[in-house]
PDB file of C-alpha atoms in Angstrom:
ATOM      1  CA  GLY A 117      19.596   0.205  -7.714  1.00 58.00           C
ATOM      2  CA  ALA A 118      18.316  -2.467  -5.372  1.00 83.00           C
ATOM      3  CA  GLY A 119      14.735  -2.131  -4.245  1.00 93.00           C
ATOM      4  CA  VAL A 120      13.080  -3.182  -1.014  1.00 96.00           C
ATOM      5  CA  SER A 121      13.538  -6.867  -0.331  1.00 96.00           C
ATOM      6  CA  GLN A 122      11.577  -9.094   2.001  1.00 97.00           C
ATOM      7  CA  SER A 123      12.108 -12.604   3.271  1.00 97.00           C
ATOM      8  CA  PRO A 124      10.807 -15.192   3.253  1.00 97.00           C
ATOM      9  CA  SER A 125       8.520 -14.770   0.262  1.00 96.00           C
ATOM     10  CA  ASN A 126       6.186 -17.416   1.650  1.00 97.00           C
ATOM     11  CA  LYS A 127       5.788 -18.756   5.162  1.00 97.00           C
ATOM     12  CA  VAL A 128       3.480 -21.524   6.322  1.00 98.00           C
ATOM     13  CA  THR A 129       3.271 -22.005  10.057  1.00 97.00           C
ATOM     14  CA  GLU A 130       1.142 -23.818  12.563  1.00 97.00           C
ATOM     15  CA  LYS A 131      -1.247 -21.977  14.820  1.00 97.00           C
ATOM     16  CA  GLY A 132       0.494 -20.976  18.035  1.00 97.00           C
ATOM     17  CA  LYS A 133       3.997 -20.742  16.603  1.00 97.00           C
ATOM     18  CA  ASP A 134       6.029 -17.529  16.414  1.00 98.00           C
ATOM     19  CA  VAL A 135       7.191 -16.114  13.061  1.00 98.00           C
ATOM     20  CA  GLU A 136       9.709 -13.471  12.030  1.00 98.00           C
ATOM     21  CA  LEU A 137       9.447 -11.539   8.803  1.00 98.00           C
ATOM     22  CA  ARG A 138      12.380  -9.535   7.489  1.00 98.00           C
ATOM     23  CA  CYS A 139      12.586  -6.330   5.468  1.00 97.00           C
ATOM     24  CA  ASP A 140      15.640  -4.756   3.843  1.00 96.00           C
ATOM     25  CA  PRO A 141      14.762  -1.186   2.805  1.00 95.00           C
ATOM     26  CA  ILE A 142      16.330   0.843   0.022  1.00 94.00           C
ATOM     27  CA  SER A 143      19.721   2.115   1.124  1.00 91.00           C
ATOM     28  CA  GLY A 144      19.515   5.644   2.488  1.00 88.00           C
ATOM     29  CA  HIS A 145      15.758   5.600   3.082  1.00 91.00           C
ATOM     30  CA  THR A 146      15.080   6.716   6.632  1.00 89.00           C
ATOM     31  CA  ALA A 147      11.395   5.809   6.849  1.00 91.00           C
ATOM     32  CA  LEU A 148      10.169   2.209   6.980  1.00 94.00           C
ATOM     33  CA  TYR A 149       6.600   0.952   7.126  1.00 94.00           C
ATOM     34  CA  TRP A 150       4.891  -2.381   7.660  1.00 96.00           C
ATOM     35  CA  TYR A 151       1.447  -3.113   6.245  1.00 96.00           C
ATOM     36  CA  ARG A 152      -0.863  -6.113   6.175  1.00 96.00           C
ATOM     37  CA  GLN A 153      -2.986  -6.938   3.133  1.00 95.00           C
ATOM     38  CA  SER A 154      -5.733  -9.486   3.477  1.00 91.00           C
ATOM     39  CA  LEU A 155      -7.652 -10.924   0.539  1.00 81.00           C
ATOM     40  CA  GLY A 156      -9.998  -8.329  -0.887  1.00 69.00           C
ATOM     41  CA  GLN A 157      -8.810  -5.678   1.511  1.00 75.00           C
ATOM     42  CA  GLY A 158      -6.648  -2.626   1.132  1.00 81.00           C
ATOM     43  CA  LEU A 159      -3.408  -2.116   2.962  1.00 90.00           C
ATOM     44  CA  GLU A 160      -3.705  -1.991   6.729  1.00 91.00           C
ATOM     45  CA  PHE A 161      -1.009   0.094   8.401  1.00 91.00           C
ATOM     46  CA  LEU A 162       0.867  -1.699  11.171  1.00 95.00           C
ATOM     47  CA  ILE A 163       3.944   0.258  12.254  1.00 94.00           C
ATOM     48  CA  TYR A 164       6.207   3.074  11.063  1.00 91.00           C
ATOM     49  CA  PHE A 165       9.856   3.850  11.797  1.00 91.00           C
ATOM     50  CA  GLN A 166      11.408   7.258  11.022  1.00 88.00           C
ATOM     51  CA  GLY A 167      15.100   7.667  11.674  1.00 84.00           C
ATOM     52  CA  ASN A 168      15.928   7.491  15.367  1.00 82.00           C
ATOM     53  CA  SER A 169      12.470   8.574  16.517  1.00 85.00           C
ATOM     54  CA  ALA A 170      10.204   6.311  18.548  1.00 88.00           C
ATOM     55  CA  PRO A 171       8.189   4.126  16.163  1.00 90.00           C
ATOM     56  CA  ASP A 172       4.501   4.746  15.542  1.00 89.00           C
ATOM     57  CA  LYS A 173       2.947   1.461  16.690  1.00 92.00           C
ATOM     58  CA  SER A 174      -0.641   2.638  16.496  1.00 90.00           C
ATOM     59  CA  GLY A 175      -1.604   0.116  13.808  1.00 91.00           C
ATOM     60  CA  LEU A 176      -0.452  -3.052  15.536  1.00 95.00           C
ATOM     61  CA  PRO A 177      -3.592  -5.181  16.020  1.00 94.00           C
ATOM     62  CA  SER A 178      -2.535  -6.855  19.270  1.00 94.00           C
ATOM     63  CA  ASP A 179       0.391  -7.260  21.633  1.00 96.00           C
ATOM     64  CA  ARG A 180       1.330 -10.440  19.763  1.00 97.00           C
ATOM     65  CA  PHE A 181       2.740  -8.186  17.055  1.00 97.00           C
ATOM     66  CA  SER A 182       6.027  -6.342  17.457  1.00 97.00           C
ATOM     67  CA  ALA A 183       8.701  -4.914  15.207  1.00 96.00           C
ATOM     68  CA  GLU A 184      12.188  -3.586  15.499  1.00 95.00           C
ATOM     69  CA  ARG A 185      14.584  -1.804  13.222  1.00 94.00           C
ATOM     70  CA  THR A 186      18.272  -2.317  13.833  1.00 85.00           C
ATOM     71  CA  GLY A 187      20.854   0.315  12.910  1.00 81.00           C
ATOM     72  CA  GLY A 188      18.269   2.343  11.042  1.00 77.00           C
ATOM     73  CA  SER A 189      18.152  -0.238   8.272  1.00 90.00           C
ATOM     74  CA  VAL A 190      16.849  -3.809   8.419  1.00 95.00           C
ATOM     75  CA  SER A 191      13.529  -4.398  10.146  1.00 97.00           C
ATOM     76  CA  THR A 192      11.955  -7.522  11.594  1.00 97.00           C
ATOM     77  CA  LEU A 193       8.230  -7.980  12.216  1.00 98.00           C
ATOM     78  CA  THR A 194       7.514 -10.649  14.809  1.00 98.00           C
ATOM     79  CA  ILE A 195       4.159 -12.311  15.348  1.00 98.00           C
ATOM     80  CA  GLN A 196       3.906 -14.439  18.483  1.00 98.00           C
ATOM     81  CA  ARG A 197       1.428 -17.264  19.008  1.00 97.00           C
ATOM     82  CA  THR A 198       0.104 -16.959  15.469  1.00 98.00           C
ATOM     83  CA  GLN A 199      -3.627 -17.271  14.809  1.00 97.00           C
ATOM     84  CA  GLN A 200      -5.411 -18.178  11.593  1.00 96.00           C
ATOM     85  CA  GLU A 201      -6.641 -14.613  11.223  1.00 94.00           C
ATOM     86  CA  ASP A 202      -3.003 -13.506  10.951  1.00 96.00           C
ATOM     87  CA  SER A 203      -2.868 -15.129   7.488  1.00 96.00           C
ATOM     88  CA  ALA A 204      -2.219 -12.327   5.003  1.00 97.00           C
ATOM     89  CA  VAL A 205       0.456 -10.728   2.878  1.00 97.00           C
ATOM     90  CA  TYR A 206       2.791  -8.583   4.948  1.00 98.00           C
ATOM     91  CA  LEU A 207       4.271  -5.704   2.972  1.00 97.00           C
ATOM     92  CA  CYS A 208       7.200  -3.514   3.873  1.00 97.00           C
ATOM     93  CA  ALA A 209       7.856  -0.109   2.323  1.00 95.00           C
ATOM     94  CA  SER A 210      10.559   2.491   2.661  1.00 94.00           C
ATOM     95  CA  SER A 211      10.610   6.173   1.873  1.00 91.00           C
ATOM     96  CA  PRO A 212      13.330   8.807   1.461  1.00 87.00           C
ATOM     97  CA  THR A 213      13.466  11.671   3.904  1.00 73.00           C
ATOM     98  CA  THR A 214      12.492  14.310   1.394  1.00 65.00           C
ATOM     99  CA  LYS A 215       9.484  12.469  -0.048  1.00 66.00           C
ATOM    100  CA  HIS A 216       8.118  10.960   3.070  1.00 61.00           C
ATOM    101  CA  TYR A 217       4.838   9.707   1.694  1.00 75.00           C
ATOM    102  CA  GLU A 218       6.070   8.294  -1.573  1.00 83.00           C
ATOM    103  CA  GLN A 219       6.623   4.746  -0.573  1.00 89.00           C
ATOM    104  CA  TYR A 220       8.552   1.990  -2.308  1.00 92.00           C
ATOM    105  CA  PHE A 221       7.216  -1.443  -1.537  1.00 95.00           C
ATOM    106  CA  GLY A 222       8.820  -4.824  -1.306  1.00 96.00           C
ATOM    107  CA  PRO A 223       7.208  -7.917  -2.839  1.00 95.00           C
ATOM    108  CA  GLY A 224       5.684  -8.980   0.466  1.00 96.00           C
ATOM    109  CA  THR A 225       5.703 -12.121   2.582  1.00 97.00           C
ATOM    110  CA  ARG A 226       2.659 -14.354   2.246  1.00 96.00           C
ATOM    111  CA  LEU A 227       1.939 -15.826   5.676  1.00 97.00           C
ATOM    112  CA  THR A 228      -0.364 -18.801   6.003  1.00 97.00           C
ATOM    113  CA  VAL A 229      -1.294 -20.029   9.466  1.00 97.00           C
ATOM    114  CA  THR A 230      -2.725 -23.561   9.466  1.00 96.00           C
TER     115      THR A 230
ATOM    116  CA  THR B 482     -14.760   3.341   8.900  1.00 57.00           C
ATOM    117  CA  GLN B 483     -13.303   3.411   5.423  1.00 64.00           C
ATOM    118  CA  LEU B 484     -11.596   6.738   4.897  1.00 82.00           C
ATOM    119  CA  LEU B 485     -10.994   6.302   1.170  1.00 92.00           C
ATOM    120  CA  LYS B 486     -13.632   4.626  -0.952  1.00 94.00           C
ATOM    121  CA  GLN B 487     -12.638   3.336  -4.362  1.00 96.00           C
ATOM    122  CA  SER B 488     -15.061   2.498  -7.137  1.00 96.00           C
ATOM    123  CA  PRO B 489     -15.738   0.348  -8.896  1.00 97.00           C
ATOM    124  CA  GLN B 490     -14.350  -2.510  -6.867  1.00 95.00           C
ATOM    125  CA  PHE B 491     -13.952  -4.675  -9.993  1.00 96.00           C
ATOM    126  CA  LEU B 492     -13.754  -3.681 -13.652  1.00 97.00           C
ATOM    127  CA  SER B 493     -13.369  -5.953 -16.657  1.00 97.00           C
ATOM    128  CA  ILE B 494     -12.999  -4.373 -20.095  1.00 97.00           C
ATOM    129  CA  GLN B 495     -11.721  -5.133 -23.586  1.00 97.00           C
ATOM    130  CA  GLU B 496      -8.406  -3.949 -24.881  1.00 97.00           C
ATOM    131  CA  GLY B 497      -8.724  -0.527 -26.517  1.00 97.00           C
ATOM    132  CA  GLU B 498     -11.538   0.732 -24.299  1.00 97.00           C
ATOM    133  CA  ASN B 499     -11.316   3.775 -22.036  1.00 97.00           C
ATOM    134  CA  LEU B 500     -12.054   3.655 -18.325  1.00 97.00           C
ATOM    135  CA  THR B 501     -12.170   5.811 -15.224  1.00 97.00           C
ATOM    136  CA  VAL B 502     -11.825   4.707 -11.617  1.00 97.00           C
ATOM    137  CA  TYR B 503     -12.575   6.840  -8.606  1.00 97.00           C
ATOM    138  CA  CYS B 504     -11.262   7.483  -5.135  1.00 96.00           C
ATOM    139  CA  ASN B 505     -13.581   9.412  -2.813  1.00 95.00           C
ATOM    140  CA  SER B 506     -13.558  10.634   0.750  1.00 93.00           C
ATOM    141  CA  SER B 507     -15.262  13.112   3.053  1.00 90.00           C
ATOM    142  CA  SER B 508     -11.830  14.028   4.423  1.00 89.00           C
ATOM    143  CA  VAL B 509      -9.317  16.469   3.024  1.00 90.00           C
ATOM    144  CA  PHE B 510      -5.871  15.141   2.146  1.00 90.00           C
ATOM    145  CA  SER B 511      -2.636  17.086   1.840  1.00 88.00           C
ATOM    146  CA  SER B 512      -1.612  14.817  -1.023  1.00 89.00           C
ATOM    147  CA  LEU B 513      -2.810  11.695  -2.734  1.00 92.00           C
ATOM    148  CA  GLN B 514      -0.976   8.857  -4.438  1.00 93.00           C
ATOM    149  CA  TRP B 515      -2.001   6.202  -6.942  1.00 96.00           C
ATOM    150  CA  TYR B 516      -0.310   2.807  -6.946  1.00 95.00           C
ATOM    151  CA  ARG B 517      -0.640  -0.257  -9.179  1.00 96.00           C
ATOM    152  CA  GLN B 518      -0.176  -3.711  -7.736  1.00 94.00           C
ATOM    153  CA  GLU B 519       0.273  -6.887  -9.760  1.00 93.00           C
ATOM    154  CA  PRO B 520      -0.275 -10.365  -8.311  1.00 87.00           C
ATOM    155  CA  GLY B 521       2.561 -11.496  -6.058  1.00 87.00           C
ATOM    156  CA  GLU B 522       4.183  -8.077  -6.000  1.00 92.00           C
ATOM    157  CA  GLY B 523       4.085  -4.971  -3.870  1.00 93.00           C
ATOM    158  CA  PRO B 524       2.297  -1.792  -5.000  1.00 94.00           C
ATOM    159  CA  VAL B 525       4.263   0.468  -7.348  1.00 94.00           C
ATOM    160  CA  LEU B 526       3.866   4.221  -7.082  1.00 92.00           C
ATOM    161  CA  LEU B 527       2.402   5.789 -10.254  1.00 94.00           C
ATOM    162  CA  VAL B 528       1.871   9.408  -9.294  1.00 93.00           C
ATOM    163  CA  THR B 529       1.512  11.896  -6.455  1.00 92.00           C
ATOM    164  CA  VAL B 530      -0.904  14.833  -6.686  1.00 92.00           C
ATOM    165  CA  VAL B 531      -0.725  17.646  -4.154  1.00 90.00           C
ATOM    166  CA  THR B 532      -2.686  20.655  -5.446  1.00 91.00           C
ATOM    167  CA  GLY B 533      -6.472  20.833  -5.625  1.00 92.00           C
ATOM    168  CA  GLY B 534      -7.557  20.602  -9.251  1.00 93.00           C
ATOM    169  CA  GLU B 535      -4.178  19.251 -10.339  1.00 94.00           C
ATOM    170  CA  VAL B 536      -4.062  17.032 -13.418  1.00 96.00           C
ATOM    171  CA  LYS B 537      -1.096  14.802 -14.189  1.00 95.00           C
ATOM    172  CA  LYS B 538      -0.577  12.646 -17.250  1.00 96.00           C
ATOM    173  CA  LEU B 539       1.548   9.548 -17.455  1.00 94.00           C
ATOM    174  CA  LYS B 540       1.380   8.280 -21.056  1.00 95.00           C
ATOM    175  CA  ARG B 541      -2.184   6.904 -21.390  1.00 96.00           C
ATOM    176  CA  LEU B 542      -3.013   7.512 -17.716  1.00 96.00           C
ATOM    177  CA  THR B 543      -4.544  10.790 -16.515  1.00 97.00           C
ATOM    178  CA  PHE B 544      -4.834  11.542 -12.823  1.00 96.00           C
ATOM    179  CA  GLN B 545      -6.924  14.316 -11.340  1.00 96.00           C
ATOM    180  CA  PHE B 546      -7.076  15.618  -7.783  1.00 95.00           C
ATOM    181  CA  GLY B 547     -10.390  17.199  -6.818  1.00 94.00           C
ATOM    182  CA  ASP B 548     -10.554  20.939  -6.175  1.00 93.00           C
ATOM    183  CA  ALA B 549     -11.348  20.323  -2.513  1.00 92.00           C
ATOM    184  CA  ARG B 550      -8.601  17.673  -2.217  1.00 91.00           C
ATOM    185  CA  LYS B 551     -11.134  15.063  -1.088  1.00 93.00           C
ATOM    186  CA  ASP B 552     -11.263  12.902  -4.182  1.00 93.00           C
ATOM    187  CA  SER B 553      -9.327  11.776  -7.201  1.00 96.00           C
ATOM    188  CA  SER B 554      -9.833   9.954 -10.459  1.00 97.00           C
ATOM    189  CA  LEU B 555      -7.673   7.866 -12.751  1.00 97.00           C
ATOM    190  CA  HIS B 556      -8.566   7.708 -16.443  1.00 97.00           C
ATOM    191  CA  ILE B 557      -6.933   5.205 -18.786  1.00 97.00           C
ATOM    192  CA  THR B 558      -7.196   5.733 -22.522  1.00 97.00           C
ATOM    193  CA  ALA B 559      -7.062   2.791 -24.926  1.00 97.00           C
ATOM    194  CA  ALA B 560      -6.438   0.210 -22.222  1.00 97.00           C
ATOM    195  CA  GLN B 561      -3.881  -2.524 -22.849  1.00 97.00           C
ATOM    196  CA  THR B 562      -3.600  -5.987 -21.289  1.00 96.00           C
ATOM    197  CA  GLY B 563      -0.514  -4.755 -19.451  1.00 95.00           C
ATOM    198  CA  ASP B 564      -2.728  -2.322 -17.524  1.00 96.00           C
ATOM    199  CA  THR B 565      -4.290  -5.246 -15.672  1.00 96.00           C
ATOM    200  CA  GLY B 566      -3.785  -4.989 -11.931  1.00 95.00           C
ATOM    201  CA  LEU B 567      -5.063  -3.613  -8.645  1.00 95.00           C
ATOM    202  CA  TYR B 568      -5.158   0.189  -8.565  1.00 97.00           C
ATOM    203  CA  LEU B 569      -4.844   1.653  -5.094  1.00 95.00           C
ATOM    204  CA  CYS B 570      -5.256   5.236  -4.031  1.00 95.00           C
ATOM    205  CA  ALA B 571      -3.652   6.477  -0.832  1.00 93.00           C
ATOM    206  CA  GLY B 572      -4.067   9.814   0.874  1.00 91.00           C
ATOM    207  CA  VAL B 573      -2.002  11.648   3.442  1.00 86.00           C
ATOM    208  CA  THR B 574      -4.297  12.739   6.243  1.00 81.00           C
ATOM    209  CA  GLN B 575      -4.073  16.239   7.631  1.00 76.00           C
ATOM    210  CA  GLY B 576      -3.813  17.137  11.251  1.00 70.00           C
ATOM    211  CA  GLY B 577      -1.607  16.285  14.177  1.00 65.00           C
ATOM    212  CA  SER B 578      -0.720  12.727  13.271  1.00 66.00           C
ATOM    213  CA  GLU B 579      -0.245  12.500   9.540  1.00 72.00           C
ATOM    214  CA  LYS B 580      -0.726   9.070   8.099  1.00 77.00           C
ATOM    215  CA  LEU B 581      -0.948   7.480   4.679  1.00 84.00           C
ATOM    216  CA  VAL B 582      -4.266   5.658   4.359  1.00 88.00           C
ATOM    217  CA  PHE B 583      -5.128   3.304   1.533  1.00 91.00           C
ATOM    218  CA  GLY B 584      -8.357   2.524  -0.241  1.00 93.00           C
ATOM    219  CA  LYS B 585      -9.279  -1.116  -0.928  1.00 93.00           C
ATOM    220  CA  GLY B 586      -8.490  -0.749  -4.588  1.00 94.00           C
ATOM    221  CA  THR B 587     -10.062  -1.313  -7.984  1.00 96.00           C
ATOM    222  CA  LYS B 588      -9.189  -4.616  -9.591  1.00 95.00           C
ATOM    223  CA  LEU B 589      -8.883  -3.983 -13.342  1.00 97.00           C
ATOM    224  CA  THR B 590      -8.805  -6.760 -15.910  1.00 97.00           C
ATOM    225  CA  VAL B 591      -8.125  -5.861 -19.529  1.00 97.00           C
ATOM    226  CA  ASN B 592      -9.045  -8.692 -21.861  1.00 96.00           C
ATOM    227  CA  PRO B 593      -7.353  -9.182 -25.243  1.00 95.00           C
TER     228      PRO B 593
END
């Protein structure tokens, strides 16, 4: 079946502009996660959605970052007033209800802020 | 503070050699996962271990969870060039707010 998809695959933007990154999880997966991966670093947790519960936003690095998940499926990560330090690969993952911590990742969006 | 420490950070070996990479912590995890990530792709789940002392085998890969559930190892026998990639361990923290935390990974290169 179809895996997690993310778009765009690459995004180059100028400092100060807003960007939106999209994630389509595996159908039927109720949990959705966003991570950031910088060069030479592990995955940094950003935000987690589980069903209709309030999202866990504890990993968002600043109020310039926000995310929403519409209809329990597609999610959008928005970064406002981008900074050069926001350059990274942004990964989305989804997980089925019964195996909450076994995550299936998308290919990521590589964001470059110039 | 790095909750999960992976070692070595980089490893370059010849095809056919054996290797072991490690994932260590001072914290106890309710379960631990190993992922492999290739350039330009997201991590792919290899295995989940949940019981202290558990050993799981996946073809030439052997995963072990420490008795105290604080550490894990991944052993690859007779490495192949297709094993090249970034190996990430991730542990589920215990306590009120469970989270999945990732190590920084071991970048493995298997040379022909």
